[in-house]
Coordinates of N, CA and C in Angstrom, one line a residue:
X1 N -37.0 199.2 4.9 CA -36.1 199.0 3.8 C -34.7 199.3 4.2
X2 N -33.8 198.6 3.6 CA -32.3 198.8 3.9 C -31.7 199.8 2.9
X3 N -30.6 200.3 3.3 CA -29.8 201.2 2.3 C -29.6 200.5 1.0
X4 N -29.3 199.2 1.1 CA -29.0 198.4 -0.1 C -30.2 198.4 -1.0
X5 N -31.4 198.2 -0.5 CA -32.6 198.2 -1.3 C -32.9 199.6 -1.8
X6 N -32.8 200.6 -1.0 CA -33.0 202.0 -1.4 C -32.1 202.4 -2.6
X7 N -30.8 202.1 -2.5 CA -29.8 202.4 -3.5 C -30.2 201.6 -4.8
X8 N -30.6 200.4 -4.7 CA -31.0 199.5 -5.8 C -32.1 200.2 -6.6
X9 N -33.2 200.6 -5.8 CA -34.3 201.2 -6.5 C -34.0 202.5 -7.1
X10 N -33.2 203.3 -6.5 CA -32.8 204.6 -7.0 C -32.0 204.5 -8.3
X11 N -31.0 203.6 -8.3 CA -30.2 203.4 -9.5 C -31.0 202.8 -10.6
X12 N -31.9 201.9 -10.3 CA -32.8 201.4 -11.4 C -33.7 202.5 -12.0
X13 N -34.2 203.3 -11.1 CA -35.1 204.4 -11.6 C -34.3 205.4 -12.4
X14 N -33.1 205.8 -12.0 CA -32.2 206.7 -12.8 C -31.9 206.1 -14.1
X15 N -31.5 204.8 -14.2 CA -31.3 204.2 -15.5 C -32.5 204.2 -16.4
X16 N -33.7 203.9 -15.8 CA -34.9 203.9 -16.5 C -35.3 205.3 -17.1
X17 N -35.3 206.3 -16.2 CA -35.7 207.6 -16.6 C -34.7 208.3 -17.5
X18 N -33.4 208.2 -17.2 CA -32.4 208.9 -18.0 C -31.8 208.1 -19.2
X19 N -32.0 206.8 -19.1 CA -31.3 206.0 -20.1 C -29.9 205.7 -19.7
X20 N -29.6 204.5 -19.5 CA -28.3 204.1 -19.0 C -27.1 204.7 -19.7
X21 N -27.2 204.8 -21.1 CA -26.1 205.3 -21.9 C -26.0 206.8 -21.8
X22 N -27.0 207.6 -21.3 CA -26.9 209.0 -21.2 C -26.2 209.5 -19.9
X23 N -26.0 208.6 -19.0 CA -25.4 208.9 -17.7 C -23.9 208.8 -17.8
X24 N -23.2 209.8 -17.3 CA -21.7 209.8 -17.5 C -21.1 208.6 -16.8
X25 N -20.1 208.1 -17.4 CA -19.4 206.8 -16.9 C -19.2 206.8 -15.4
X26 N -18.6 207.8 -14.8 CA -18.3 207.7 -13.4 C -19.6 207.5 -12.5
X27 N -20.7 208.2 -12.9 CA -21.9 208.0 -12.2 C -22.5 206.7 -12.5
X28 N -22.5 206.2 -13.8 CA -23.0 204.9 -14.1 C -22.3 203.8 -13.3
X29 N -21.0 204.0 -13.2 CA -20.2 203.0 -12.4 C -20.6 203.0 -10.9
X30 N -20.9 204.1 -10.4 CA -21.3 204.2 -9.0 C -22.7 203.6 -8.9
X31 N -23.6 203.9 -9.8 CA -25.0 203.3 -9.7 C -24.9 201.8 -9.9
X32 N -24.0 201.3 -10.8 CA -23.9 199.9 -11.0 C -23.5 199.1 -9.8
X33 N -22.8 199.7 -8.9 CA -22.5 199.1 -7.6 C -23.8 198.9 -6.8
X34 N -24.7 199.7 -7.0 CA -26.0 199.6 -6.3 C -26.9 198.5 -6.8
X35 N -26.6 198.1 -8.0 CA -27.4 197.0 -8.7 C -26.8 195.6 -8.6
X36 N -25.7 195.5 -7.8 CA -25.1 194.2 -7.7 C -26.1 193.1 -7.3
X37 N -26.1 192.0 -7.9 CA -27.0 190.9 -7.6 C -27.0 190.5 -6.2
X38 N -25.8 190.5 -5.6 CA -25.7 190.1 -4.2 C -25.9 191.4 -3.3
X39 N -27.0 191.4 -2.6 CA -27.4 192.6 -1.8 C -26.3 193.0 -0.8
X40 N -25.6 192.0 -0.3 CA -24.5 192.3 0.7 C -23.3 193.0 0.1
X41 N -23.2 193.1 -1.2 CA -22.1 193.8 -1.9 C -22.5 195.2 -2.4
X42 N -23.7 195.6 -2.1 CA -24.2 196.9 -2.4 C -23.8 197.9 -1.3
X43 N -23.8 199.2 -1.5 CA -23.4 200.1 -0.5 C -24.2 199.9 0.8
X44 N -23.5 200.0 2.0 CA -24.2 199.8 3.3 C -24.2 201.0 4.1
X45 N -23.4 202.0 3.8 CA -23.3 203.2 4.6 C -23.9 204.4 3.8
X46 N -25.1 204.9 4.1 CA -25.8 205.9 3.4 C -25.0 207.2 3.3
X47 N -24.4 207.6 4.4 CA -23.6 208.9 4.4 C -22.4 208.8 3.5
X48 N -21.7 207.7 3.6 CA -20.5 207.4 2.8 C -20.9 207.4 1.3
X49 N -22.0 206.7 0.9 CA -22.4 206.7 -0.5 C -22.8 208.1 -0.9
X50 N -23.5 208.8 -0.1 CA -24.0 210.2 -0.4 C -22.7 211.1 -0.7
X51 N -21.7 211.0 0.1 CA -20.5 211.8 -0.1 C -19.8 211.3 -1.4
X52 N -19.7 210.1 -1.7 CA -19.1 209.6 -2.9 C -19.9 210.1 -4.1
X53 N -21.2 210.0 -4.0 CA -22.0 210.5 -5.1 C -21.8 212.0 -5.4
X54 N -21.8 212.8 -4.3 CA -21.5 214.2 -4.4 C -20.2 214.5 -5.1
X55 N -19.1 213.8 -4.7 CA -17.8 213.9 -5.3 C -17.8 213.5 -6.8
X56 N -18.6 212.5 -7.1 CA -18.7 212.0 -8.5 C -19.4 213.1 -9.3
X57 N -20.5 213.6 -8.8 CA -21.2 214.7 -9.5 C -20.3 215.9 -9.8
X58 N -19.5 216.3 -8.8 CA -18.6 217.4 -9.0 C -17.5 217.1 -10.0
X59 N -17.1 215.9 -10.0 CA -16.1 215.5 -11.1 C -16.6 215.6 -12.5
X60 N -17.9 215.2 -12.6 CA -18.5 215.1 -14.0 C -19.1 216.5 -14.4
X61 N -19.6 217.2 -13.4 CA -20.4 218.4 -13.7 C -19.9 219.7 -13.2
X62 N -18.9 219.6 -12.4 CA -18.3 220.9 -11.8 C -18.9 221.1 -10.4
X63 N -18.4 222.1 -9.7 CA -18.9 222.4 -8.4 C -20.4 222.6 -8.3
X64 N -21.0 222.0 -7.3 CA -22.4 222.2 -7.1 C -22.7 223.6 -6.5
X65 N -23.7 224.2 -6.9 CA -24.1 225.5 -6.3 C -25.6 225.4 -5.9
X66 N -25.9 226.3 -4.9 CA -27.3 226.3 -4.4 C -28.1 227.1 -5.4
X67 N -29.3 226.6 -5.8 CA -30.2 227.3 -6.6 C -31.6 227.4 -5.9
X68 N -31.9 228.6 -5.5 CA -33.2 228.8 -4.8 C -34.4 228.4 -5.6
X69 N -35.3 227.7 -5.0 CA -36.5 227.4 -5.7 C -37.6 228.2 -5.1
X70 N -38.3 229.0 -5.8 CA -39.4 229.9 -5.3 C -40.7 229.4 -5.9
X71 N -41.6 229.0 -5.1 CA -42.9 228.5 -5.5 C -43.9 229.6 -5.2
X72 N -44.6 230.0 -6.1 CA -45.6 231.1 -5.9 C -47.0 230.5 -5.8

């Protein structure tokens, strides 16, 4: 699978699970790029998209912090 297909599926899943209207506008806009009908116009660089997503998350939710997950 290509990065374009992966992003498409992830954006579709996020919209389905969270509800498109509950996602903050900047994140919704970023995900919408992943759903472009023309696959060649979807993100092609995974690292660049990941960084843009991280920046967008920080804009909408504040600085990310590490939260340790302990499984017993």
